[in-house]
N, CA, C and O atoms as CSV, one atom per row, in Angstrom:
chain,resi,resn,atom,element,x,y,z
A,1,GLN,N,N,-41.991,-40.501,-83.914
A,1,GLN,CA,C,-43.316,-41.063,-83.822
A,1,GLN,C,C,-43.442,-42.271,-84.750
A,1,GLN,O,O,-44.048,-43.274,-84.374
A,2,ALA,N,N,-42.882,-42.190,-85.949
A,2,ALA,CA,C,-42.971,-43.307,-86.895
A,2,ALA,C,C,-42.338,-44.563,-86.327
A,2,ALA,O,O,-42.835,-45.668,-86.545
A,3,GLN,N,N,-41.236,-44.397,-85.594
A,3,GLN,CA,C,-40.567,-45.558,-85.005
A,3,GLN,C,C,-41.492,-46.279,-84.028
A,3,GLN,O,O,-41.587,-47.506,-84.050
A,4,LEU,N,N,-42.159,-45.536,-83.190
A,4,LEU,CA,C,-43.041,-46.146,-82.195
A,4,LEU,C,C,-44.313,-46.718,-82.813
A,4,LEU,O,O,-44.808,-47.750,-82.359
A,5,GLU,N,N,-44.838,-46.075,-83.823
A,5,GLU,CA,C,-46.053,-46.578,-84.469
A,5,GLU,C,C,-45.815,-47.953,-85.097
A,5,GLU,O,O,-46.660,-48.840,-84.977
A,6,ALA,N,N,-44.690,-48.134,-85.756
A,6,ALA,CA,C,-44.395,-49.429,-86.383
A,6,ALA,C,C,-44.210,-50.513,-85.330
A,6,ALA,O,O,-44.672,-51.640,-85.511
A,7,LEU,N,N,-43.538,-50.181,-84.231
A,7,LEU,CA,C,-43.356,-51.173,-83.164
A,7,LEU,C,C,-44.684,-51.501,-82.494
A,7,LEU,O,O,-44.943,-52.658,-82.165
A,8,THR,N,N,-45.515,-50.505,-82.293
A,8,THR,CA,C,-46.826,-50.723,-81.679
A,8,THR,C,C,-47.676,-51.638,-82.550
A,8,THR,O,O,-48.401,-52.486,-82.031
A,9,ALA,N,N,-47.598,-51.479,-83.857
A,9,ALA,CA,C,-48.346,-52.352,-84.767
A,9,ALA,C,C,-47.859,-53.794,-84.651
A,9,ALA,O,O,-48.659,-54.726,-84.737
A,10,THR,N,N,-46.565,-53.984,-84.459
A,10,THR,CA,C,-46.006,-55.333,-84.300
A,10,THR,C,C,-46.557,-55.988,-83.040
A,10,THR,O,O,-46.947,-57.155,-83.062
A,11,VAL,N,N,-46.588,-55.242,-81.947
A,11,VAL,CA,C,-47.098,-55.782,-80.684
A,11,VAL,C,C,-48.604,-55.999,-80.766
A,11,VAL,O,O,-49.118,-56.975,-80.219
A,12,ALA,N,N,-49.309,-55.111,-81.435
A,12,ALA,CA,C,-50.756,-55.279,-81.603
A,12,ALA,C,C,-51.067,-56.525,-82.418
A,12,ALA,O,O,-52.150,-57.098,-82.296
A,13,GLY,N,N,-50.115,-56.947,-83.251
A,13,GLY,CA,C,-50.289,-58.149,-84.062
A,13,GLY,C,C,-50.080,-59.436,-83.290
A,13,GLY,O,O,-50.230,-60.521,-83.850
A,14,GLY,N,N,-49.736,-59.337,-82.015
A,14,GLY,CA,C,-49.630,-60.531,-81.183
A,14,GLY,C,C,-48.287,-60.757,-80.517
A,14,GLY,O,O,-48.190,-61.582,-79.609
A,15,ASP,N,N,-47.246,-60.048,-80.938
A,15,ASP,CA,C,-45.957,-60.201,-80.259
A,15,ASP,C,C,-45.993,-59.502,-78.909
A,15,ASP,O,O,-46.799,-58.598,-78.687
A,16,PHE,N,N,-45.108,-59.931,-78.007
A,16,PHE,CA,C,-45.026,-59.347,-76.661
A,16,PHE,C,C,-44.186,-58.076,-76.646
A,16,PHE,O,O,-44.523,-57.102,-75.974
A,17,VAL,N,N,-43.099,-58.101,-77.390
A,17,VAL,CA,C,-42.127,-57.009,-77.383
A,17,VAL,C,C,-41.639,-56.803,-78.806
A,17,VAL,O,O,-41.528,-57.762,-79.570
A,18,ALA,N,N,-41.344,-55.551,-79.171
A,18,ALA,CA,C,-40.780,-55.271,-80.492
A,18,ALA,C,C,-39.683,-54.218,-80.366
A,18,ALA,O,O,-39.820,-53.234,-79.639
A,19,MET,N,N,-38.588,-54.452,-81.096
A,19,MET,CA,C,-37.477,-53.503,-81.178
A,19,MET,C,C,-36.925,-53.560,-82.591
A,19,MET,O,O,-37.410,-54.335,-83.415
A,20,TYR,N,N,-35.922,-52.752,-82.880
A,20,TYR,CA,C,-35.399,-52.643,-84.238
A,20,TYR,C,C,-34.001,-53.229,-84.399
A,20,TYR,O,O,-33.213,-53.317,-83.457
A,21,ARG,N,N,-33.735,-53.626,-85.648
A,21,ARG,CA,C,-32.386,-53.980,-86.103
A,21,ARG,C,C,-32.103,-53.057,-87.288
A,21,ARG,O,O,-32.989,-52.771,-88.094
A,22,HIS,N,N,-30.850,-52.597,-87.381
A,22,HIS,CA,C,-30.489,-51.737,-88.503
A,22,HIS,C,C,-29.122,-52.116,-89.044
A,22,HIS,O,O,-28.319,-52.762,-88.369
A,23,ALA,N,N,-28.880,-51.701,-90.270
A,23,ALA,CA,C,-27.588,-51.960,-90.904
A,23,ALA,C,C,-26.510,-51.189,-90.143
A,23,ALA,O,O,-26.693,-50.031,-89.767
A,24,ALA,N,N,-25.396,-51.861,-89.932
A,24,ALA,CA,C,-24.262,-51.239,-89.252
A,24,ALA,C,C,-22.992,-51.750,-89.902
A,24,ALA,O,O,-23.015,-52.717,-90.664
A,25,GLU,N,N,-21.907,-51.106,-89.602
A,25,GLU,CA,C,-20.625,-51.526,-90.155
A,25,GLU,C,C,-20.382,-52.998,-89.828
A,25,GLU,O,O,-20.358,-53.392,-88.662
A,26,GLY,N,N,-20.203,-53.795,-90.864
A,26,GLY,CA,C,-19.919,-55.208,-90.665
A,26,GLY,C,C,-21.151,-56.090,-90.523
A,26,GLY,O,O,-21.008,-57.278,-90.235
A,27,GLY,N,N,-22.346,-55.563,-90.709
A,27,GLY,CA,C,-23.539,-56.402,-90.603
A,27,GLY,C,C,-24.746,-55.623,-90.134
A,27,GLY,O,O,-25.116,-54.610,-90.727
A,28,SER,N,N,-25.364,-56.107,-89.056
A,28,SER,CA,C,-26.531,-55.427,-88.514
A,28,SER,C,C,-26.420,-55.387,-86.993
A,28,SER,O,O,-25.651,-56.133,-86.387
A,29,LEU,N,N,-27.200,-54.508,-86.401
A,29,LEU,CA,C,-27.144,-54.285,-84.963
A,29,LEU,C,C,-28.567,-54.171,-84.438
A,29,LEU,O,O,-29.372,-53.414,-84.981
A,30,VAL,N,N,-28.883,-54.918,-83.385
A,30,VAL,CA,C,-30.187,-54.791,-82.729
A,30,VAL,C,C,-30.091,-53.648,-81.734
A,30,VAL,O,O,-29.170,-53.590,-80.919
A,31,GLU,N,N,-31.050,-52.747,-81.811
A,31,GLU,CA,C,-31.123,-51.611,-80.891
A,31,GLU,C,C,-32.267,-51.860,-79.906
A,31,GLU,O,O,-33.414,-52.020,-80.325
A,32,PRO,N,N,-31.973,-51.895,-78.615
A,32,PRO,CA,C,-33.027,-52.170,-77.648
A,32,PRO,C,C,-34.008,-51.018,-77.445
A,32,PRO,O,O,-35.080,-51.211,-76.870
A,33,PHE,N,N,-33.658,-49.844,-77.903
A,33,PHE,CA,C,-34.549,-48.693,-77.754
A,33,PHE,C,C,-34.584,-47.919,-79.063
A,33,PHE,O,O,-33.524,-47.686,-79.643
A,34,PRO,N,N,-35.744,-47.508,-79.558
A,34,PRO,CA,C,-37.032,-47.596,-78.885
A,34,PRO,C,C,-37.504,-49.047,-78.776
A,34,PRO,O,O,-37.087,-49.929,-79.526
A,35,LEU,N,N,-38.375,-49.241,-77.827
A,35,LEU,CA,C,-38.880,-50.572,-77.490
A,35,LEU,C,C,-40.353,-50.438,-77.118
A,35,LEU,O,O,-40.737,-49.511,-76.404
A,36,VAL,N,N,-41.168,-51.359,-77.599
A,36,VAL,CA,C,-42.570,-51.400,-77.186
A,36,VAL,C,C,-42.795,-52.752,-76.514
A,36,VAL,O,O,-42.460,-53.801,-77.064
A,37,VAL,N,N,-43.370,-52.702,-75.314
A,37,VAL,CA,C,-43.601,-53.903,-74.511
A,37,VAL,C,C,-45.086,-53.982,-74.166
A,37,VAL,O,O,-45.658,-53.043,-73.612
A,38,HIS,N,N,-45.696,-55.107,-74.497
A,38,HIS,CA,C,-47.092,-55.325,-74.109
A,38,HIS,C,C,-47.106,-55.904,-72.698
A,38,HIS,O,O,-46.180,-56.619,-72.314
A,39,ARG,N,N,-48.126,-55.611,-71.938
A,39,ARG,CA,C,-48.188,-56.105,-70.556
A,39,ARG,C,C,-48.182,-57.635,-70.480
A,39,ARG,O,O,-47.847,-58.200,-69.439
A,40,ARG,N,N,-48.556,-58.314,-71.587
A,40,ARG,CA,C,-48.488,-59.783,-71.607
A,40,ARG,C,C,-47.054,-60.283,-71.404
A,40,ARG,O,O,-46.844,-61.429,-71.007
A,41,ALA,N,N,-46.076,-59.427,-71.675
A,41,ALA,CA,C,-44.667,-59.824,-71.552
A,41,ALA,C,C,-44.201,-59.894,-70.105
A,41,ALA,O,O,-43.131,-60.440,-69.834
A,42,ALA,N,N,-44.967,-59.363,-69.181
A,42,ALA,CA,C,-44.536,-59.310,-67.780
A,42,ALA,C,C,-44.195,-60.687,-67.219
A,42,ALA,O,O,-43.249,-60.820,-66.442
A,43,SER,N,N,-44.953,-61.710,-67.604
A,43,SER,CA,C,-44.709,-63.053,-67.063
A,43,SER,C,C,-43.374,-63.627,-67.540
A,43,SER,O,O,-42.832,-64.531,-66.905
A,44,VAL,N,N,-42.844,-63.121,-68.634
A,44,VAL,CA,C,-41.539,-63.555,-69.130
A,44,VAL,C,C,-40.432,-62.656,-68.595
A,44,VAL,O,O,-39.359,-63.135,-68.231
A,45,ILE,N,N,-40.694,-61.357,-68.547
A,45,ILE,CA,C,-39.666,-60.397,-68.148
A,45,ILE,C,C,-39.398,-60.429,-66.646
A,45,ILE,O,O,-38.245,-60.335,-66.225
A,46,ARG,N,N,-40.431,-60.559,-65.842
A,46,ARG,CA,C,-40.276,-60.514,-64.379
A,46,ARG,C,C,-39.257,-61.537,-63.873
A,46,ARG,O,O,-38.355,-61.154,-63.129
A,47,PRO,N,N,-39.354,-62.813,-64.238
A,47,PRO,CA,C,-38.360,-63.778,-63.740
A,47,PRO,C,C,-36.938,-63.479,-64.221
A,47,PRO,O,O,-35.970,-63.775,-63.521
A,48,ARG,N,N,-36.816,-62.898,-65.399
A,48,ARG,CA,C,-35.486,-62.534,-65.907
A,48,ARG,C,C,-34.877,-61.441,-65.028
A,48,ARG,O,O,-33.694,-61.498,-64.695
A,49,ILE,N,N,-35.674,-60.460,-64.659
A,49,ILE,CA,C,-35.183,-59.380,-63.799
A,49,ILE,C,C,-34.785,-59.936,-62.438
A,49,ILE,O,O,-33.718,-59.609,-61.919
A,50,VAL,N,N,-35.635,-60.770,-61.865
A,50,VAL,CA,C,-35.348,-61.356,-60.547
A,50,VAL,C,C,-34.047,-62.147,-60.564
A,50,VAL,O,O,-33.297,-62.134,-59.588
A,51,SER,N,N,-33.777,-62.836,-61.671
A,51,SER,CA,C,-32.559,-63.655,-61.755
A,51,SER,C,C,-31.329,-62.838,-62.156
A,51,SER,O,O,-30.221,-63.371,-62.209
A,52,GLY,N,N,-31.522,-61.542,-62.440
A,52,GLY,CA,C,-30.398,-60.691,-62.814
A,52,GLY,C,C,-30.104,-60.671,-64.304
A,52,GLY,O,O,-29.115,-60.075,-64.731
A,53,ALA,N,N,-30.943,-61.311,-65.095
A,53,ALA,CA,C,-30.774,-61.310,-66.559
A,53,ALA,C,C,-31.426,-60.042,-67.098
A,53,ALA,O,O,-32.607,-60.044,-67.442
A,54,LEU,N,N,-30.654,-58.963,-67.170
A,54,LEU,CA,C,-31.209,-57.647,-67.460
A,54,LEU,C,C,-31.042,-57.184,-68.905
A,54,LEU,O,O,-31.481,-56.085,-69.244
A,55,SER,N,N,-30.431,-57.974,-69.747
A,55,SER,CA,C,-30.222,-57.572,-71.140
A,55,SER,C,C,-31.549,-57.474,-71.878
A,55,SER,O,O,-32.310,-58.440,-71.938
A,56,VAL,N,N,-31.818,-56.315,-72.431
A,56,VAL,CA,C,-33.035,-56.122,-73.219
A,56,VAL,C,C,-32.929,-56.891,-74.530
A,56,VAL,O,O,-33.898,-57.522,-74.953
A,57,VAL,N,N,-31.771,-56.848,-75.176
A,57,VAL,CA,C,-31.597,-57.535,-76.455
A,57,VAL,C,C,-31.793,-59.044,-76.309
A,57,VAL,O,O,-32.318,-59.683,-77.221
A,58,LYS,N,N,-31.385,-59.617,-75.190
A,58,LYS,CA,C,-31.534,-61.065,-74.972
A,58,LYS,C,C,-32.998,-61.490,-74.882
A,58,LYS,O,O,-33.299,-62.680,-74.964
A,59,LEU,N,N,-33.906,-60.536,-74.716
A,59,LEU,CA,C,-35.330,-60.885,-74.739
A,59,LEU,C,C,-35.720,-61.508,-76.074
A,59,LEU,O,O,-36.697,-62.253,-76.153
A,60,LEU,N,N,-34.962,-61.206,-77.116
A,60,LEU,CA,C,-35.273,-61.764,-78.436
A,60,LEU,C,C,-35.105,-63.279,-78.475
A,60,LEU,O,O,-35.547,-63.919,-79.429
A,61,ASP,N,N,-34.479,-63.861,-77.465
A,61,ASP,CA,C,-34.372,-65.319,-77.373
A,61,ASP,C,C,-35.713,-65.960,-77.016
A,61,ASP,O,O,-35.891,-67.168,-77.169
A,62,GLU,N,N,-36.636,-65.157,-76.549
A,62,GLU,CA,C,-37.944,-65.657,-76.107
A,62,GLU,C,C,-38.944,-65.655,-77.266
A,62,GLU,O,O,-38.908,-64.758,-78.109
A,63,PRO,N,N,-39.832,-66.648,-77.315
A,63,PRO,CA,C,-40.883,-66.640,-78.347
A,63,PRO,C,C,-41.799,-65.428,-78.166
A,63,PRO,O,O,-42.129,-65.052,-77.041
A,64,GLY,N,N,-42.198,-64.832,-79.264
A,64,GLY,CA,C,-43.107,-63.692,-79.211
A,64,GLY,C,C,-42.417,-62.360,-78.989
A,64,GLY,O,O,-43.073,-61.341,-78.775
A,65,PHE,N,N,-41.094,-62.369,-79.041
A,65,PHE,CA,C,-40.332,-61.134,-78.887
A,65,PHE,C,C,-39.713,-60.850,-80.246
A,65,PHE,O,O,-38.852,-61.599,-80.707
A,66,ALA,N,N,-40.150,-59.765,-80.894
A,66,ALA,CA,C,-39.856,-59.535,-82.308
A,66,ALA,C,C,-38.853,-58.412,-82.533
A,66,ALA,O,O,-38.757,-57.456,-81.763
A,67,VAL,N,N,-38.114,-58.571,-83.618
A,67,VAL,CA,C,-37.226,-57.508,-84.081
A,67,VAL,C,C,-37.667,-57.143,-85.495
A,67,VAL,O,O,-37.885,-58.018,-86.333
A,68,ARG,N,N,-37.794,-55.859,-85.745
A,68,ARG,CA,C,-38.173,-55.352,-87.067
A,68,ARG,C,C,-36.954,-54.728,-87.719
A,68,ARG,O,O,-36.087,-54.176,-87.041
A,69,GLU,N,N,-36.895,-54.820,-89.028
A,69,GLU,CA,C,-35.825,-54.138,-89.764
A,69,GLU,C,C,-36.168,-52.651,-89.826
A,69,GLU,O,O,-37.264,-52.270,-90.238
A,70,ALA,N,N,-35.237,-51.838,-89.420
A,70,ALA,CA,C,-35.442,-50.388,-89.497
A,70,ALA,C,C,-35.250,-49.932,-90.942
A,70,ALA,O,O,-34.350,-50.417,-91.628
A,71,PRO,N,N,-36.076,-49.014,-91.404
A,71,PRO,CA,C,-35.883,-48.484,-92.753
A,71,PRO,C,C,-34.502,-47.839,-92.893
A,71,PRO,O,O,-34.083,-47.083,-92.016
A,72,SER,N,N,-33.809,-48.123,-93.965
A,72,SER,CA,C,-32.473,-47.569,-94.171
A,72,SER,C,C,-32.507,-46.053,-94.291
A,72,SER,O,O,-31.498,-45.393,-94.042
A,73,ALA,N,N,-33.643,-45.493,-94.666
A,73,ALA,CA,C,-33.770,-44.041,-94.806
A,73,ALA,C,C,-33.613,-43.308,-93.475
A,73,ALA,O,O,-33.359,-42.104,-93.461
A,74,TRP,N,N,-33.762,-44.020,-92.356
A,74,TRP,CA,C,-33.619,-43.361,-91.059
A,74,TRP,C,C,-32.205,-42.883,-90.823
A,74,TRP,O,O,-32.012,-41.862,-90.162
A,75,GLY,N,N,-31.210,-43.581,-91.337
A,75,GLY,CA,C,-29.821,-43.150,-91.180
A,75,GLY,C,C,-29.289,-43.366,-89.771
A,75,GLY,O,O,-30.021,-43.752,-88.860
A,76,GLU,N,N,-28.012,-43.109,-89.620
A,76,GLU,CA,C,-27.325,-43.360,-88.350
A,76,GLU,C,C,-27.740,-42.408,-87.236
A,76,GLU,O,O,-27.662,-42.768,-86.062
A,77,SER,N,N,-28.178,-41.206,-87.580
A,77,SER,CA,C,-28.501,-40.230,-86.532
A,77,SER,C,C,-29.649,-40.695,-85.636
A,77,SER,O,O,-29.761,-40.248,-84.495
A,78,VAL,N,N,-30.493,-41.577,-86.137
A,78,VAL,CA,C,-31.597,-42.104,-85.324
A,78,VAL,C,C,-31.067,-42.899,-84.134
A,78,VAL,O,O,-31.717,-42.961,-83.091
A,79,TRP,N,N,-29.891,-43.506,-84.285
A,79,TRP,CA,C,-29.377,-44.438,-83.286
A,79,TRP,C,C,-28.340,-43.832,-82.347
A,79,TRP,O,O,-27.650,-44.561,-81.634
A,80,ILE,N,N,-28.226,-42.521,-82.340
A,80,ILE,CA,C,-27.257,-41.875,-81.458
A,80,ILE,C,C,-27.692,-42.074,-80.012
A,80,ILE,O,O,-28.857,-41.880,-79.664
A,81,ASN,N,N,-26.745,-42.459,-79.189
A,81,ASN,CA,C,-26.995,-42.734,-77.783
A,81,ASN,C,C,-26.795,-41.462,-76.965
A,81,ASN,O,O,-25.690,-40.921,-76.920
A,82,LEU,N,N,-27.834,-40.993,-76.331
A,82,LEU,CA,C,-27.773,-39.782,-75.518
A,82,LEU,C,C,-28.153,-40.134,-74.083
A,82,LEU,O,O,-29.317,-40.042,-73.694
A,83,ASN,N,N,-27.160,-40.535,-73.310
A,83,ASN,CA,C,-27.415,-40.977,-71.939
A,83,ASN,C,C,-27.121,-39.921,-70.887
A,83,ASN,O,O,-27.709,-39.935,-69.806
A,84,ARG,N,N,-26.220,-39.013,-71.197
A,84,ARG,CA,C,-25.789,-38.010,-70.217
A,84,ARG,C,C,-25.923,-36.619,-70.826
A,84,ARG,O,O,-25.963,-36.488,-72.050
A,85,PRO,N,N,-25.993,-35.586,-70.006
A,85,PRO,CA,C,-26.054,-34.222,-70.556
A,85,PRO,C,C,-24.886,-33.924,-71.501
A,85,PRO,O,O,-25.058,-33.202,-72.484
A,86,GLN,N,N,-23.711,-34.469,-71.216
A,86,GLN,CA,C,-22.548,-34.257,-72.075
A,86,GLN,C,C,-22.789,-34.851,-73.465
A,86,GLN,O,O,-22.352,-34.287,-74.467
A,87,ASP,N,N,-23.482,-35.985,-73.522
A,87,ASP,CA,C,-23.795,-36.598,-74.810
A,87,ASP,C,C,-24.667,-35.671,-75.652
A,87,ASP,O,O,-24.441,-35.517,-76.852
A,88,MET,N,N,-25.646,-35.064,-75.027
A,88,MET,CA,C,-26.529,-34.140,-75.731
A,88,MET,C,C,-25.733,-32.938,-76.220
A,88,MET,O,O,-25.915,-32.489,-77.352
A,89,HIS,N,N,-24.859,-32.422,-75.378
A,89,HIS,CA,C,-24.026,-31.279,-75.775
A,89,HIS,C,C,-23.164,-31.654,-76.986
A,89,HIS,O,O,-23.088,-30.895,-77.952
A,90,SER,N,N,-22.524,-32.811,-76.935
A,90,SER,CA,C,-21.682,-33.247,-78.047
A,90,SER,C,C,-22.515,-33.420,-79.316
A,90,SER,O,O,-22.067,-33.064,-80.406
A,91,PHE,N,N,-23.706,-33.957,-79.181
A,91,PHE,CA,C,-24.592,-34.142,-80.336
A,91,PHE,C,C,-24.953,-32.805,-80.975
A,91,PHE,O,O,-24.904,-32.647,-82.195
A,92,ARG,N,N,-25.315,-31.849,-80.125
A,92,ARG,CA,C,-25.727,-30.541,-80.627
A,92,ARG,C,C,-24.580,-29.751,-81.263
A,92,ARG,O,O,-24.767,-29.052,-82.259
A,93,THR,N,N,-23.404,-29.876,-80.674
A,93,THR,CA,C,-22.273,-29.086,-81.158
A,93,THR,C,C,-21.394,-29.816,-82.162
A,93,THR,O,O,-20.537,-29.203,-82.799
A,94,GLY,N,N,-21.600,-31.120,-82.308
A,94,GLY,CA,C,-20.797,-31.884,-83.238
A,94,GLY,C,C,-19.384,-32.128,-82.754
A,94,GLY,O,O,-18.479,-32.366,-83.554
A,95,THR,N,N,-19.192,-32.071,-81.452
A,95,THR,CA,C,-17.844,-32.291,-80.885
A,95,THR,C,C,-17.736,-33.636,-80.205
A,95,THR,O,O,-16.678,-33.978,-79.679
């Protein structure tokens, strides 16, 4: 919930989209999710989708698309990618 509240505050402040960047091995990494998108962003996002430009991270090239620094206290477990049932199983069992 804290992750979404901070992003929502960023968008409420006037940005169209907000996502996080966090410290990673060798520098920092932008994470496209969680992501908060204001409906004002539709006029920018729609043409990108139509043209096949589907990268969420590349939205940061647009004005009004913000990245926030994630608190270091969140740790790496916040950024675990769980896309498939097997991923969830591996996460739960540590395998």
